[in-house]
PDB file of C-alpha atoms in Angstrom:
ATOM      1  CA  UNK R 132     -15.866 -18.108  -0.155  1.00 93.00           C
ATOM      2  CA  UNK R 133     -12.323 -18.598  -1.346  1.00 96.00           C
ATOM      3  CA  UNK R 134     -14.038 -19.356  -5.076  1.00 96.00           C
ATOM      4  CA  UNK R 135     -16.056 -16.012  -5.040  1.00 98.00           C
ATOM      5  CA  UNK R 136     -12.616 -14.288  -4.671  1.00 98.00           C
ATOM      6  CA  UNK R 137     -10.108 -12.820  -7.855  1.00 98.00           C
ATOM      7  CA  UNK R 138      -6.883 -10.925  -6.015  1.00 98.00           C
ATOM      8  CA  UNK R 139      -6.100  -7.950  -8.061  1.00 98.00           C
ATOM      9  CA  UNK R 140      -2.096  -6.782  -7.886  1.00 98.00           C
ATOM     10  CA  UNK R 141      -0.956  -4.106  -8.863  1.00 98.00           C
ATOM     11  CA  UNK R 142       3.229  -3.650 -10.286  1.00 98.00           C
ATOM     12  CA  UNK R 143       6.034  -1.992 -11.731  1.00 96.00           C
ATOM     13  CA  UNK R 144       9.486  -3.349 -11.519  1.00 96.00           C
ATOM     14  CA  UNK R 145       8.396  -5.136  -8.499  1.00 97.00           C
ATOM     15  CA  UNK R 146      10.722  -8.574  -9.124  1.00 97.00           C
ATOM     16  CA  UNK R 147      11.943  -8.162  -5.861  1.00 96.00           C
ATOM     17  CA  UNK R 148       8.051  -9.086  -4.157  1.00 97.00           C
ATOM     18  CA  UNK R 149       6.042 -10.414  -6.526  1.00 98.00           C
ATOM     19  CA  UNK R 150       6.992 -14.422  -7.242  1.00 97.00           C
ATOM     20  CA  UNK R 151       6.849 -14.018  -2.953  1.00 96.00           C
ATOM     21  CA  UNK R 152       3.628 -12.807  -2.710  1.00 97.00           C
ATOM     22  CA  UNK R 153       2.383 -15.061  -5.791  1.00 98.00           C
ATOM     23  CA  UNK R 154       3.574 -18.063  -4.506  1.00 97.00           C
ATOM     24  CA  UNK R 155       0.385 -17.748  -1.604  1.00 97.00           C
ATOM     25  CA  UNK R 156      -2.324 -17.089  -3.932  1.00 98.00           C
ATOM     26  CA  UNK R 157      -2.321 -21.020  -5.226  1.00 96.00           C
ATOM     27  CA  UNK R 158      -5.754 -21.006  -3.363  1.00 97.00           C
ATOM     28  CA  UNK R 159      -7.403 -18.691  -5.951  1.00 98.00           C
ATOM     29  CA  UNK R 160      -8.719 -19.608  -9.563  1.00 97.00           C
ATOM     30  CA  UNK R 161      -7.505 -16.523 -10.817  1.00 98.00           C
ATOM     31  CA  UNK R 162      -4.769 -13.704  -9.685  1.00 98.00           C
ATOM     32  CA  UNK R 163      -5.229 -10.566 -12.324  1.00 98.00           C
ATOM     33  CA  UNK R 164      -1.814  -8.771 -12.241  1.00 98.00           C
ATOM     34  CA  UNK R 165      -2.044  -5.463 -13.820  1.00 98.00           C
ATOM     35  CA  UNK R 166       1.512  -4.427 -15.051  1.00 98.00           C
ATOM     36  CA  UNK R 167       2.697  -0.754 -15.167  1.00 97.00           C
ATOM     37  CA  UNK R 168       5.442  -1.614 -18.221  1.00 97.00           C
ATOM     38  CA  UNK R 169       7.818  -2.843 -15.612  1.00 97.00           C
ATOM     39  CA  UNK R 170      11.431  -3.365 -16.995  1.00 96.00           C
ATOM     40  CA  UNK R 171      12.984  -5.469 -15.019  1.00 96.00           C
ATOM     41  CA  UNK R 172      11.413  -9.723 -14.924  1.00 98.00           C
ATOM     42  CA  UNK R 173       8.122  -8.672 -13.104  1.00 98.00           C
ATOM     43  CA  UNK R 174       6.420  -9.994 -16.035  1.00 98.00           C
ATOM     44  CA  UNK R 175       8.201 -13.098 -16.633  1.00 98.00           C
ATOM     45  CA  UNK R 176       8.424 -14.188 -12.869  1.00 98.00           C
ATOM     46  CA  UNK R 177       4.518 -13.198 -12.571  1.00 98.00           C
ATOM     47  CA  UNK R 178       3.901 -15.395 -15.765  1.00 97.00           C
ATOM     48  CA  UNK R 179       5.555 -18.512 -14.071  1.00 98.00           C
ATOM     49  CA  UNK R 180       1.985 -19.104 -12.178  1.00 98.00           C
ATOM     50  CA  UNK R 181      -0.437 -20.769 -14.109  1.00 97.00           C
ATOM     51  CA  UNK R 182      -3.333 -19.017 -12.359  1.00 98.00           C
ATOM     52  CA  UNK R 183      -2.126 -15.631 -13.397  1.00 98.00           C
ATOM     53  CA  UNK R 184      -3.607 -13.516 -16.057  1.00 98.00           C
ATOM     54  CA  UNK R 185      -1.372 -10.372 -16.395  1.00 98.00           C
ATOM     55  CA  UNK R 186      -2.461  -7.076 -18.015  1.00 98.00           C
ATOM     56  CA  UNK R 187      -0.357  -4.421 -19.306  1.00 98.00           C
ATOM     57  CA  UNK R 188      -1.530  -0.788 -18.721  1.00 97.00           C
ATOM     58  CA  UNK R 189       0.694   3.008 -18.461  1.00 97.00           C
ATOM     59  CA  UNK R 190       0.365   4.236 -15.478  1.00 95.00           C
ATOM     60  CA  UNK R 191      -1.678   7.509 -14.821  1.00 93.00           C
ATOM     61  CA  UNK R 192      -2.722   7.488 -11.369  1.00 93.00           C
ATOM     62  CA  UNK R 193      -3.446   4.876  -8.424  1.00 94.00           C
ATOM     63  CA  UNK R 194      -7.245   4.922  -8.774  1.00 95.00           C
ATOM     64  CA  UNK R 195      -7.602   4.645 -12.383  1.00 96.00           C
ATOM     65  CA  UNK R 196      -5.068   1.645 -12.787  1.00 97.00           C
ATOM     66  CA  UNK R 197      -6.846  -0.207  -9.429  1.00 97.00           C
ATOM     67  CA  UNK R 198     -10.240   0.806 -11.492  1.00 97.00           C
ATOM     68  CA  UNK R 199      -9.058  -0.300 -14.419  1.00 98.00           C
ATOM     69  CA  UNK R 200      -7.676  -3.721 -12.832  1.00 97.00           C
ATOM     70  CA  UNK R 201     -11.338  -4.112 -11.213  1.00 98.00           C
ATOM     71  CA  UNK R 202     -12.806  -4.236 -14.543  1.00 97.00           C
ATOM     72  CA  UNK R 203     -11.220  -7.078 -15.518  1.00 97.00           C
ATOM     73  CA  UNK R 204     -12.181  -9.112 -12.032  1.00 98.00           C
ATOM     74  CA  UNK R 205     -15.520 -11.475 -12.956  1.00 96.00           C
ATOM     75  CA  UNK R 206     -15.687 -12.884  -9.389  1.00 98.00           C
ATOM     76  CA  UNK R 207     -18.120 -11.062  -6.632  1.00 98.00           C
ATOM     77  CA  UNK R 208     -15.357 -10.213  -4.798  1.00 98.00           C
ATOM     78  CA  UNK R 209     -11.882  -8.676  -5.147  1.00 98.00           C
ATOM     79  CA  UNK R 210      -8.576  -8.957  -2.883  1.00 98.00           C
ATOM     80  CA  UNK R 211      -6.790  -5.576  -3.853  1.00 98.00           C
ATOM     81  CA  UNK R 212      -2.823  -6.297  -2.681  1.00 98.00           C
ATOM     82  CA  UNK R 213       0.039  -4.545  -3.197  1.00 97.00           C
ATOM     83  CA  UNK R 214       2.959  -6.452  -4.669  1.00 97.00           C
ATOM     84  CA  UNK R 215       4.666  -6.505  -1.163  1.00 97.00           C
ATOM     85  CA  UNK R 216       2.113  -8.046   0.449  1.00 97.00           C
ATOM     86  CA  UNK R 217       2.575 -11.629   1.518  1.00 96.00           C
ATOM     87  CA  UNK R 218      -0.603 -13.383   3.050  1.00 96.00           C
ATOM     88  CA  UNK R 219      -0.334 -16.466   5.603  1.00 95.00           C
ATOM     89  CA  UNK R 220      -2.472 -19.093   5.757  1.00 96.00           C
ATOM     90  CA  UNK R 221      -4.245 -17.778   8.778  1.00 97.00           C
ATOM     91  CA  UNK R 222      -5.469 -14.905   6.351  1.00 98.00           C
ATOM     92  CA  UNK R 223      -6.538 -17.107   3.736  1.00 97.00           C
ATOM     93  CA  UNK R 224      -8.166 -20.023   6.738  1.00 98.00           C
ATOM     94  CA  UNK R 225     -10.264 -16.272   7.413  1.00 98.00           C
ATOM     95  CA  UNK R 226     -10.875 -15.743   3.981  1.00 98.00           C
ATOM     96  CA  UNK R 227     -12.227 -19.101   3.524  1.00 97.00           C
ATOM     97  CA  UNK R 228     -14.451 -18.818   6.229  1.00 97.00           C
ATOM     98  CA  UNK R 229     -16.226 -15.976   5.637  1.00 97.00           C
ATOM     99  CA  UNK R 230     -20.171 -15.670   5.428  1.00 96.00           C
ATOM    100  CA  UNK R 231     -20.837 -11.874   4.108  1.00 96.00           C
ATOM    101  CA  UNK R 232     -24.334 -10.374   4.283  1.00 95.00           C
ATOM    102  CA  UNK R 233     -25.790  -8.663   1.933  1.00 93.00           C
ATOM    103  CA  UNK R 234     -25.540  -5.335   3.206  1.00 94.00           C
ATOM    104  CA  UNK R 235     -21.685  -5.547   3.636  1.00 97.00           C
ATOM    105  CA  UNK R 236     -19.241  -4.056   0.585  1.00 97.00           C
ATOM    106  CA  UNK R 237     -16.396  -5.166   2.164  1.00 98.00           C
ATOM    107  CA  UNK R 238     -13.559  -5.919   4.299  1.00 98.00           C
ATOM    108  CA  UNK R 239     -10.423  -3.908   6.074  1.00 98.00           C
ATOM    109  CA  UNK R 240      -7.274  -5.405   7.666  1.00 98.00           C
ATOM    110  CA  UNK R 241      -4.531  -4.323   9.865  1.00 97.00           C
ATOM    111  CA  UNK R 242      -0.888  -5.008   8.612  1.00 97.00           C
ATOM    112  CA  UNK R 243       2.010  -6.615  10.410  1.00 97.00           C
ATOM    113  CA  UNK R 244       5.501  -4.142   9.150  1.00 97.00           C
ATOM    114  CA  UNK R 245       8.199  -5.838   8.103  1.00 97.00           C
ATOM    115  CA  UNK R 246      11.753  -5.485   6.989  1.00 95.00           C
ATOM    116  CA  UNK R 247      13.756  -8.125   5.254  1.00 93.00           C
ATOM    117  CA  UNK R 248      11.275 -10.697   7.091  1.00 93.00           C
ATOM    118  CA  UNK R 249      11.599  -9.095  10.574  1.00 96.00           C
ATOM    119  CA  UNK R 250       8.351  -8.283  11.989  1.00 96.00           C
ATOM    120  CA  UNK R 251       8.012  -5.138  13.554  1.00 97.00           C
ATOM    121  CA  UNK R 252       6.472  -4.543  16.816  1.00 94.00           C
ATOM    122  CA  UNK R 253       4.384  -1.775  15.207  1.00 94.00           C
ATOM    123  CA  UNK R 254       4.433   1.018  12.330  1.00 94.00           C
ATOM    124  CA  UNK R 255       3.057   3.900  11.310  1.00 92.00           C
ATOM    125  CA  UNK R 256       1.061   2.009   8.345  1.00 93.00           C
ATOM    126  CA  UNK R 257      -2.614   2.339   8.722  1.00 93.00           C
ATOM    127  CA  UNK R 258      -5.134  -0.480   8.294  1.00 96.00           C
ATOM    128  CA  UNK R 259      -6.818  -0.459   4.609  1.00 95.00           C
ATOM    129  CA  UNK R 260     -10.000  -1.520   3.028  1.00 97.00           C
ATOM    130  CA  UNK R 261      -9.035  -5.123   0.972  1.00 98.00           C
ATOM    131  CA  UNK R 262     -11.572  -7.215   0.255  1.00 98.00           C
ATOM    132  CA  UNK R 263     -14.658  -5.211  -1.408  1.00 98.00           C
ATOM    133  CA  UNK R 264     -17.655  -6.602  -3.302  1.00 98.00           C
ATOM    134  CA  UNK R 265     -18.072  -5.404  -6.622  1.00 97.00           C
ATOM    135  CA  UNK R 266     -20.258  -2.970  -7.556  1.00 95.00           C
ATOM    136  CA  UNK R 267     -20.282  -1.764  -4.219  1.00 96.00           C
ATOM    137  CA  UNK R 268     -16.932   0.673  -3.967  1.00 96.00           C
ATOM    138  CA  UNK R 269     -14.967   2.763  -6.112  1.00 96.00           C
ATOM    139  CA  UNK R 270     -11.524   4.247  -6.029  1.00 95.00           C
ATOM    140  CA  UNK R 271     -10.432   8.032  -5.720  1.00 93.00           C
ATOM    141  CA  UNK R 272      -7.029   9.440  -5.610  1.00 92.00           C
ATOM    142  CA  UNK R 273      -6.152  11.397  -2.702  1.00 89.00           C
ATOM    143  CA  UNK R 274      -2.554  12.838  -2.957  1.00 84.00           C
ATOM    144  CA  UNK R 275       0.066  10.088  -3.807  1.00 84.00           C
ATOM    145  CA  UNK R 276      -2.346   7.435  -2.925  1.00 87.00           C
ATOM    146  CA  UNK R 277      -6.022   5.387  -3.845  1.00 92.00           C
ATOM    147  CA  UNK R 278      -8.968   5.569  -1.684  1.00 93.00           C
ATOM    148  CA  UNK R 279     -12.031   3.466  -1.359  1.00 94.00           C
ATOM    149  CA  UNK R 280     -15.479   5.103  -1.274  1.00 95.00           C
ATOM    150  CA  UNK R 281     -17.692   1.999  -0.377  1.00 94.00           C
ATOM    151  CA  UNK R 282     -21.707   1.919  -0.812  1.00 95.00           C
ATOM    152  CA  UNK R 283     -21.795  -0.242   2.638  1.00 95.00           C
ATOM    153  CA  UNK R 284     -20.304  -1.652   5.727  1.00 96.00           C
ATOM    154  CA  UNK R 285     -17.132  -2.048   6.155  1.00 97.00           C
ATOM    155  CA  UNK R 286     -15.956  -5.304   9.039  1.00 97.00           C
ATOM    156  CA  UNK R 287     -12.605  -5.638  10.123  1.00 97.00           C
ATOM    157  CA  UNK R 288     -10.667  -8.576   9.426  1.00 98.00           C
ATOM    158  CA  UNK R 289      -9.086 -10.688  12.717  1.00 97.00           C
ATOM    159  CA  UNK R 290      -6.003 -11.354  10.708  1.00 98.00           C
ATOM    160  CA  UNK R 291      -3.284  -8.878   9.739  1.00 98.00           C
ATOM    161  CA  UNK R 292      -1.656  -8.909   6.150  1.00 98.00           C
ATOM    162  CA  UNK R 293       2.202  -8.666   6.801  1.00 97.00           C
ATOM    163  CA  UNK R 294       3.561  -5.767   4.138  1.00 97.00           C
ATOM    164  CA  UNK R 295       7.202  -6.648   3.755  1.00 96.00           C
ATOM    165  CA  UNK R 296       8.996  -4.479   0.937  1.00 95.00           C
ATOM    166  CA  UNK R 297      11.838  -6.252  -0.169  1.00 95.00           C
ATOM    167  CA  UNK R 298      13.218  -3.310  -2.649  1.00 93.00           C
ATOM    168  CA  UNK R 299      16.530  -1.844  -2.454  1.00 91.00           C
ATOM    169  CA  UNK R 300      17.051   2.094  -0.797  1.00 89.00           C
ATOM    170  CA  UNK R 301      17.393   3.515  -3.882  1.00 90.00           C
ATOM    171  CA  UNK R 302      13.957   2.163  -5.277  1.00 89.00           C
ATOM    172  CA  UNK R 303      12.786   3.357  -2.235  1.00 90.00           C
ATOM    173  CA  UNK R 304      13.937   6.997  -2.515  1.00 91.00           C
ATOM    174  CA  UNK R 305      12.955   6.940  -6.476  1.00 90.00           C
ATOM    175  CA  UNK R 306       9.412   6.062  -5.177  1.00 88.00           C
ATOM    176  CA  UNK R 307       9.036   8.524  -2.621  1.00 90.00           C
ATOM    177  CA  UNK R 308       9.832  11.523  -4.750  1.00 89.00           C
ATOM    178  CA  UNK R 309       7.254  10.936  -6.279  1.00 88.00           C
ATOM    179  CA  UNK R 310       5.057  10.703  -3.853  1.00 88.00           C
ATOM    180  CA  UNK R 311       6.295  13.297  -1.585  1.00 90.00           C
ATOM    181  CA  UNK R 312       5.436  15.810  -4.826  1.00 89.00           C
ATOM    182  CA  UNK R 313       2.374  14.563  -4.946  1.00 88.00           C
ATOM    183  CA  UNK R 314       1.486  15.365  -1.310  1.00 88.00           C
ATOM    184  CA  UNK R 315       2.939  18.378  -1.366  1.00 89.00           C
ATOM    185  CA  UNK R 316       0.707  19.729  -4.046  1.00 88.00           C
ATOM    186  CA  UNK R 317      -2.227  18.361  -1.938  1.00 87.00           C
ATOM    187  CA  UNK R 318      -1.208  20.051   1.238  1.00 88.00           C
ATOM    188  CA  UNK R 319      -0.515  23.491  -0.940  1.00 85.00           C
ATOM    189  CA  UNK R 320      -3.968  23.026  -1.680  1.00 86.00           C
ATOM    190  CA  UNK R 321      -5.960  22.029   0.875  1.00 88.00           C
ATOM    191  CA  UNK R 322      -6.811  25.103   3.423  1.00 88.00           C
ATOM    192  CA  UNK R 323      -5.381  24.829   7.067  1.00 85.00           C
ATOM    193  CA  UNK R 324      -8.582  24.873   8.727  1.00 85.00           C
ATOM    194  CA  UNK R 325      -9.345  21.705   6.700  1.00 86.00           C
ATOM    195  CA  UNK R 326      -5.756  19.436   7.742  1.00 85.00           C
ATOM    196  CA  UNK R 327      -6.071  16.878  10.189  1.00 86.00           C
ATOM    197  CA  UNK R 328      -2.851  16.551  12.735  1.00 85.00           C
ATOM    198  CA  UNK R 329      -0.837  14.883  10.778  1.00 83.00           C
ATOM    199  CA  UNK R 330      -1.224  17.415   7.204  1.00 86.00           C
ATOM    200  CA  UNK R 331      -0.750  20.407   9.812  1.00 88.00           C
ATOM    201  CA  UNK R 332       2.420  18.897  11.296  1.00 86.00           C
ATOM    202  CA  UNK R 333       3.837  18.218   7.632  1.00 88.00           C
ATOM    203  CA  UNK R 334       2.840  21.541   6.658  1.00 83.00           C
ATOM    204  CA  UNK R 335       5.680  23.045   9.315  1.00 84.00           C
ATOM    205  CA  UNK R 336       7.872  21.375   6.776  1.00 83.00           C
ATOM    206  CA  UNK R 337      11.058  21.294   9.353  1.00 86.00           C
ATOM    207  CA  UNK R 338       9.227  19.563  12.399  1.00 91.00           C
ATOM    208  CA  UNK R 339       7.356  16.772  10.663  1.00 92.00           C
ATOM    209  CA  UNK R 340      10.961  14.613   9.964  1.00 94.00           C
ATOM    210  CA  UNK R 341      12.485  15.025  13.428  1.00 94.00           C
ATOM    211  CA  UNK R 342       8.687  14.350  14.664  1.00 93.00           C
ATOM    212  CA  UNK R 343       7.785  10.972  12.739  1.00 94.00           C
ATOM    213  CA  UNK R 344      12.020   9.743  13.855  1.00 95.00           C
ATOM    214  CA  UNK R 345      10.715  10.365  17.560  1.00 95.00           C
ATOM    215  CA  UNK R 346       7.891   8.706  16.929  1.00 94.00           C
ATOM    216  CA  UNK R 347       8.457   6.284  15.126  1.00 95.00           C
ATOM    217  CA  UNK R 348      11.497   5.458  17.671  1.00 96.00           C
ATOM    218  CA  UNK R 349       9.885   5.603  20.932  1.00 95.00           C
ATOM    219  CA  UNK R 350       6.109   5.465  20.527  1.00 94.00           C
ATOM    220  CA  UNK R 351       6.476   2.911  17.866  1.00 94.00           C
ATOM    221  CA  UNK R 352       8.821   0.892  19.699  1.00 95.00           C
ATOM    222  CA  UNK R 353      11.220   0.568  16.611  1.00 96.00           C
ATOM    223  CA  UNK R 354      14.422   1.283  19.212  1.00 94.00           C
ATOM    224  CA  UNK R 355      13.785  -1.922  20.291  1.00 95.00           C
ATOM    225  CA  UNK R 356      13.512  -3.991  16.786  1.00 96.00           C
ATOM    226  CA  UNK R 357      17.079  -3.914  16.683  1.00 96.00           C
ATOM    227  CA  UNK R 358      18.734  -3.081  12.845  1.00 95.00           C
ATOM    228  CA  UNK R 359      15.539  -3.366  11.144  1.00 96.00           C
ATOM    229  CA  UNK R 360      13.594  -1.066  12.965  1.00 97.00           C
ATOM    230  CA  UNK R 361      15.887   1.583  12.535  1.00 96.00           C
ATOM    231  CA  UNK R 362      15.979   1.377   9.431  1.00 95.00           C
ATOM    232  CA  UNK R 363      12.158   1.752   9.278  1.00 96.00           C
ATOM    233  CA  UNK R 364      13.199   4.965  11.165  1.00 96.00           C
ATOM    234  CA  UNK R 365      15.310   5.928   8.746  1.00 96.00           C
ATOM    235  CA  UNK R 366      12.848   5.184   5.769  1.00 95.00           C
ATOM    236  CA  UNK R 367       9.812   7.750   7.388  1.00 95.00           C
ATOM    237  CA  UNK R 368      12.120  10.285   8.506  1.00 96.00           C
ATOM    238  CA  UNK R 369      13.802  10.428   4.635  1.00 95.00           C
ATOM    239  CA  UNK R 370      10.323  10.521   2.864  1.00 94.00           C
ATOM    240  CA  UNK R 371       8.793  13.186   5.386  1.00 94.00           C
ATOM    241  CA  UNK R 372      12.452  14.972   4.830  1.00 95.00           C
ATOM    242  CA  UNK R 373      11.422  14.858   0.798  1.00 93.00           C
ATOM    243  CA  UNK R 374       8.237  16.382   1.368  1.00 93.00           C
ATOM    244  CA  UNK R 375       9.219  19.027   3.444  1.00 93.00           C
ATOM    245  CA  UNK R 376      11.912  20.012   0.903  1.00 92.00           C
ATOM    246  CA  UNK R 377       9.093  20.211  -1.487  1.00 90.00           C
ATOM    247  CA  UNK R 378       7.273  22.559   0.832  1.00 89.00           C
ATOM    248  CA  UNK R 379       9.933  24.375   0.795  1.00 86.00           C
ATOM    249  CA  UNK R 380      10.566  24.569  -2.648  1.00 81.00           C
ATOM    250  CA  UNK R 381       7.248  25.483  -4.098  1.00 64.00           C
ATOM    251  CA  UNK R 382       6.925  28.080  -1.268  1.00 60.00           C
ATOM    252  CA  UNK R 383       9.378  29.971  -2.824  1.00 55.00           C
TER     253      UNK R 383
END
């Protein structure tokens, strides 16, 4: 199986991840890297693997640049990772073991949170689709983010990716501007009746920070993961803080 499969990443400025998450993708034939014009030596660490064919594109949205990246994928399937994802050789043992049928587009795992290298005991980041056949999905951007529409079953894979962001605050404050803006213009438009939990509870604006730090704390266990899992803490309660100063903004 591991022959029928291209991984697709996706970066910008990402030199902090990528030669990380490159370095356990020796296994595949081809890695396509599609580059967002990154400025700092993404391109020239991602261009030390020989199995890497990188691909420069400007960045409009998620789903057109993962579209785009797709197009240039000549295997049946595709891995879509982000540049902080690092897959262990129990993922790749799966991968390699795999027997699809027919009727199945593809393939969604859970992911292990890390900081610095320190597993979490849980987070508040949802399982995604991963592995899709193609031909048999396609992207669509849903606030900030990409979503998969597959034509098919989806299985869950028994092995979590572990999504371990080695970037610096500041990168991570840059980034979530801009997506907090983006999902405050979708929860401006998007009627009330039509929010699940979560879009209702960010649409108080004030209670969603203090909310996702409680939760995140206590129901997450991050109290417990010692400096690392605060600072996860600290992370979701800044970025819901950004959005509901959007909220607030474009309310008035």
């Amino acid at each position: 199986m591991l022959g029928d499969i291209t991984p697709l990443i996706l970066t910008r400025d990402e030199e902090a991840n990528i030669g990380r998450t490159l370095a356990q993708l020796a296994w595949a034939r081809e890695v396509v890297v599609v580059d967002s014009l990154s400025t700092d030596r993404t391109v020239s660490i991602a261009r030390q693997f020989a199995n890497v064919r990188l691909v420069q594109r400007a960045f409009d949205s998620h789903a057109r640049q993962w579209s785009f990246g797709v197009e240039q994928v000549t295997t049946p399937w595709v891995l879509t990772l982000d540049a902080d994802y690092f897959v262990a050789q129990a993922f790749i043992a799966e991968l390699a073991s795999l027997q699809p049928p027919t009727d199945l587009a593809g393939y969604e795992a859970a992911f292990v949170y890390a900081i610095n290298g320190r597993p979490l005991r849980s987070a508040l980041y949802p399982p995604r689709v991963v592995l899709l056949r193609r031909g048999a999905f396609e992207f669509w951007q849903d606030g900030h983010t990409q979503r998969v529409r597959a034509d098919g079953r989806i299985e869950r894979l028994r092995t979590p990716i572990i999504h371990d962001d080695r970037k610096d605050l500041r990168r991570f404050v840059e980034r979530q501007r801009t997506y907090m803006r983006q999902e405050a213009a979708k929860l401006r438009a998007t009627p009330w009746s039509a929010l699940p939990m979560l879009g209702r509870i960010r649409k108080l604006r004030v209670v969603a920070p203090f909310a996702t730090l409680f939760y995140t704390l206590i129901a997450k266990r991050a109290l417990f993961d010692g400096v690392a899992g605060w600072r996860y803490a600290f992370e979701r309660f800044l970025a819901e803080g950004m959005l509901s100063i959007e909220l607030f903004r474009r309310s008035r």
